[in-house]
Amino acid sequence: MRIVISEFISLDGVVQAPGGPQEDVDGGFAHGGWSHPFFDPEVMGAAIGEAAGRAEALLFGRRTWQTMAAAWPERAGDPFADQMNAFRKYVVTGTLGDDDMTWNNTVRIPGEDALARIRELRATEGGDLSVMGSPTLVRTLLSEGLFDELRLMIMPVILGGGKRIFPEDGVLRTLELVSTVTAKTGVHVTTYRPAGQA
């Protein structure tokens, strides 16, 4: 399975709480829902739909999984919600137990086993293993080179602080631009792969 990371991201690299005001207020973050004014169904909707069509399973960090698990089951009957609910889902967590896996088709990956288990999943045949949100997990995946595509929806907004996905370890990592398209709202939908990867 290819590991494909997809993020809504501001110009200053923030990925925190794009979906709603109370999604993640850690650190006093006050701009929850910042992505909504820039959503373009024609370009962004098509990109999200294409990514969902290639996904076989979803991979989350604990906080993003809990946010999704609280929202998507309530939206059953909508085609995209039904697809989200049907996917096999993996959540990396050191605090939740198997009894907490209430969103159907969810498998818990203990935090201490995360890298080994994700490498095993990546080595299996199948569609994409899609990662959304989950900044702590994504930072680890990027640090380890444990991804095949990075899809960024870069919004024309500066948030002034918040959670970011990029490692700050001083290591140079080169990516190749695979595709880019600009939405009418000024969002750049870009896809990158690690350099040298076919």
Short mmCIF file of C-alpha atoms in Angstrom, two decimals:
data_model
loop_
_atom_site.label_atom_id
_atom_site.label_comp_id
_atom_site.label_asym_id
_atom_site.label_seq_id
_atom_site.Cartn_x
_atom_site.Cartn_y
_atom_site.Cartn_z
CA MET A 1 0.00 0.00 0.00
CA ARG A 2 1.21 3.49 -0.77
CA ILE A 3 1.14 5.89 2.17
CA VAL A 4 -0.47 9.13 0.98
CA ILE A 5 -0.55 12.13 3.33
CA SER A 6 -3.20 14.79 2.60
CA GLU A 7 -3.32 18.09 4.45
CA PHE A 8 -5.12 21.42 4.41
CA ILE A 9 -2.26 23.81 5.18
CA SER A 10 -1.84 27.57 5.58
CA LEU A 11 0.89 29.58 3.88
CA ASP A 12 2.80 29.60 7.16
CA GLY A 13 2.59 25.81 7.47
CA VAL A 14 -0.22 25.42 10.01
CA VAL A 15 -2.53 22.39 9.76
CA GLN A 16 -4.34 22.74 13.09
CA ALA A 17 -8.15 22.62 13.17
CA PRO A 18 -9.10 23.41 9.57
CA GLY A 19 -12.56 21.94 10.03
CA GLY A 20 -14.25 23.75 12.90
CA PRO A 21 -13.95 26.16 15.84
CA GLN A 22 -13.67 23.52 18.58
CA GLU A 23 -11.80 20.90 16.56
CA ASP A 24 -8.47 21.55 18.31
CA VAL A 25 -7.94 24.55 20.58
CA ASP A 26 -4.58 23.37 21.97
CA GLY A 27 -2.24 26.25 22.69
CA GLY A 28 -5.17 28.69 22.57
CA PHE A 29 -5.63 28.19 18.82
CA ALA A 30 -8.49 30.52 17.89
CA HIS A 31 -8.87 30.07 14.12
CA GLY A 32 -10.61 26.69 13.94
CA GLY A 33 -12.49 26.25 10.66
CA TRP A 34 -10.07 28.49 8.76
CA SER A 35 -10.19 26.38 5.58
CA HIS A 36 -13.92 26.81 4.86
CA PRO A 37 -13.78 30.18 3.05
CA PHE A 38 -11.31 28.73 0.55
CA PHE A 39 -13.08 25.49 -0.33
CA ASP A 40 -13.68 25.10 -4.06
CA PRO A 41 -15.84 22.08 -4.93
CA GLU A 42 -14.66 21.95 -8.54
CA VAL A 43 -10.92 21.68 -7.90
CA MET A 44 -10.60 20.72 -4.24
CA GLY A 45 -13.67 18.49 -4.26
CA ALA A 46 -12.33 16.64 -7.29
CA ALA A 47 -8.94 16.17 -5.62
CA ILE A 48 -10.51 14.87 -2.41
CA GLY A 49 -12.78 12.54 -4.39
CA GLU A 50 -9.87 11.22 -6.44
CA ALA A 51 -7.84 10.54 -3.29
CA ALA A 52 -10.78 8.75 -1.65
CA GLY A 53 -11.24 6.64 -4.78
CA ARG A 54 -7.65 5.40 -4.56
CA ALA A 55 -7.70 4.77 -0.81
CA GLU A 56 -8.11 1.32 0.65
CA ALA A 57 -7.71 2.30 4.30
CA LEU A 58 -7.20 5.35 6.53
CA LEU A 59 -4.46 5.99 9.09
CA PHE A 60 -4.91 8.46 11.93
CA GLY A 61 -3.30 9.77 15.07
CA ARG A 62 -5.48 9.57 18.17
CA ARG A 63 -6.83 13.13 18.24
CA THR A 64 -7.77 13.24 14.55
CA TRP A 65 -9.37 9.78 14.81
CA GLN A 66 -11.47 10.90 17.81
CA THR A 67 -12.62 14.01 15.92
CA MET A 68 -13.55 11.96 12.84
CA ALA A 69 -15.16 9.18 14.89
CA ALA A 70 -17.39 11.76 16.56
CA ALA A 71 -18.52 13.26 13.24
CA TRP A 72 -18.75 10.76 10.38
CA PRO A 73 -21.07 8.07 11.81
CA GLU A 74 -23.72 10.79 12.34
CA ARG A 75 -23.62 11.64 8.61
CA ALA A 76 -24.58 8.18 7.35
CA GLY A 77 -26.58 8.32 4.12
CA ASP A 78 -24.28 10.81 2.43
CA PRO A 79 -22.12 8.96 -0.16
CA PHE A 80 -18.81 10.39 1.08
CA ALA A 81 -19.75 9.75 4.73
CA ASP A 82 -20.75 6.19 3.89
CA GLN A 83 -17.37 5.70 2.22
CA MET A 84 -15.54 7.13 5.25
CA ASN A 85 -17.51 4.89 7.58
CA ALA A 86 -16.85 1.79 5.44
CA PHE A 87 -13.07 2.20 5.13
CA ARG A 88 -10.76 0.11 7.28
CA LYS A 89 -9.28 2.59 9.76
CA TYR A 90 -6.07 2.39 11.76
CA VAL A 91 -5.42 4.65 14.73
CA VAL A 92 -2.02 5.07 16.40
CA THR A 93 -2.53 5.61 20.11
CA GLY A 94 -0.78 5.07 23.38
CA THR A 95 -3.81 5.99 25.45
CA LEU A 96 -6.90 4.42 23.87
CA GLY A 97 -7.70 0.72 24.26
CA ASP A 98 -9.45 -1.76 22.00
CA ASP A 99 -12.76 -1.05 23.78
CA ASP A 100 -12.49 2.59 22.67
CA MET A 101 -12.50 1.63 18.97
CA THR A 102 -16.17 2.51 18.50
CA TRP A 103 -16.00 3.73 14.87
CA ASN A 104 -16.64 0.63 12.79
CA ASN A 105 -13.71 -1.07 11.05
CA THR A 106 -11.15 0.61 13.33
CA VAL A 107 -7.97 -1.20 14.36
CA ARG A 108 -5.80 0.18 17.16
CA ILE A 109 -2.03 0.37 16.64
CA PRO A 110 -0.23 0.79 19.98
CA GLY A 111 2.10 3.78 19.90
CA GLU A 112 5.19 1.74 20.68
CA ASP A 113 4.48 -0.56 17.70
CA ALA A 114 3.51 2.20 15.27
CA LEU A 115 6.52 2.38 12.95
CA ALA A 116 6.88 -1.39 12.61
CA ARG A 117 3.16 -1.88 11.99
CA ILE A 118 2.97 0.99 9.46
CA ARG A 119 5.94 -0.46 7.60
CA GLU A 120 4.11 -3.81 7.48
CA LEU A 121 0.99 -2.16 6.09
CA ARG A 122 3.04 -0.29 3.50
CA ALA A 123 4.58 -3.58 2.35
CA THR A 124 1.18 -5.16 1.61
CA GLU A 125 -0.55 -5.05 -1.76
CA GLY A 126 -3.57 -2.85 -2.27
CA GLY A 127 -4.79 0.70 -2.65
CA ASP A 128 -3.56 3.75 -0.78
CA LEU A 129 -3.26 4.07 2.97
CA SER A 130 -4.52 7.63 3.36
CA VAL A 131 -3.41 9.89 6.22
CA MET A 132 -5.37 13.09 7.00
CA GLY A 133 -4.72 15.63 9.72
CA SER A 134 -2.79 13.82 12.47
CA PRO A 135 0.13 16.31 12.64
CA THR A 136 2.18 14.41 15.23
CA LEU A 137 1.91 11.16 13.29
CA VAL A 138 2.59 12.90 9.95
CA ARG A 139 5.69 14.59 11.34
CA THR A 140 6.97 11.14 12.33
CA LEU A 141 6.15 9.65 8.92
CA LEU A 142 7.97 12.51 7.17
CA SER A 143 10.96 12.17 9.52
CA GLU A 144 11.19 8.45 8.78
CA GLY A 145 10.65 8.82 5.03
CA LEU A 146 7.63 6.58 5.53
CA PHE A 147 5.37 8.04 2.85
CA ASP A 148 4.89 7.85 -0.90
CA GLU A 149 2.98 11.05 -1.63
CA LEU A 150 2.39 14.34 0.15
CA ARG A 151 -0.73 16.14 -1.05
CA LEU A 152 -1.05 19.69 0.20
CA MET A 153 -4.00 22.04 -0.25
CA ILE A 154 -2.17 25.30 0.40
CA MET A 155 -4.62 28.00 1.49
CA PRO A 156 -3.95 31.72 0.94
CA VAL A 157 -4.01 32.54 4.65
CA ILE A 158 -1.43 33.16 7.37
CA LEU A 159 -2.53 31.89 10.78
CA GLY A 160 0.37 33.15 12.87
CA GLY A 161 0.96 29.92 14.79
CA GLY A 162 -0.40 26.46 15.40
CA LYS A 163 0.45 22.82 14.81
CA ARG A 164 2.71 21.96 11.89
CA ILE A 165 3.66 18.71 10.18
CA PHE A 166 7.23 19.34 9.06
CA PRO A 167 10.17 17.93 11.05
CA GLU A 168 12.51 20.47 12.63
CA ASP A 169 15.54 18.19 12.87
CA GLY A 170 17.86 19.96 10.44
CA VAL A 171 17.65 17.13 7.87
CA LEU A 172 17.39 18.06 4.18
CA ARG A 173 14.62 16.15 2.40
CA THR A 174 14.06 16.72 -1.33
CA LEU A 175 10.66 16.23 -2.94
CA GLU A 176 9.56 16.16 -6.57
CA LEU A 177 6.44 18.03 -7.69
CA VAL A 178 4.07 15.59 -9.36
CA SER A 179 1.13 17.88 -10.04
CA THR A 180 -0.34 21.23 -9.15
CA VAL A 181 -3.61 22.97 -9.89
CA THR A 182 -5.01 26.25 -8.59
CA ALA A 183 -8.58 26.63 -7.38
CA LYS A 184 -10.63 29.78 -8.03
CA THR A 185 -10.30 30.54 -4.31
CA GLY A 186 -6.50 30.77 -4.58
CA VAL A 187 -5.80 27.34 -3.10
CA HIS A 188 -2.87 25.46 -4.65
CA VAL A 189 -3.55 21.71 -4.72
CA THR A 190 -0.10 20.15 -4.98
CA THR A 191 1.21 16.60 -4.95
CA TYR A 192 4.81 15.75 -4.10
CA ARG A 193 6.78 12.50 -3.93
CA PRO A 194 10.15 11.84 -2.33
CA ALA A 195 12.82 12.64 -4.89
CA GLY A 196 13.90 9.66 -6.97
CA GLN A 197 10.71 7.71 -6.32
CA ALA A 198 8.83 6.55 -9.43
#
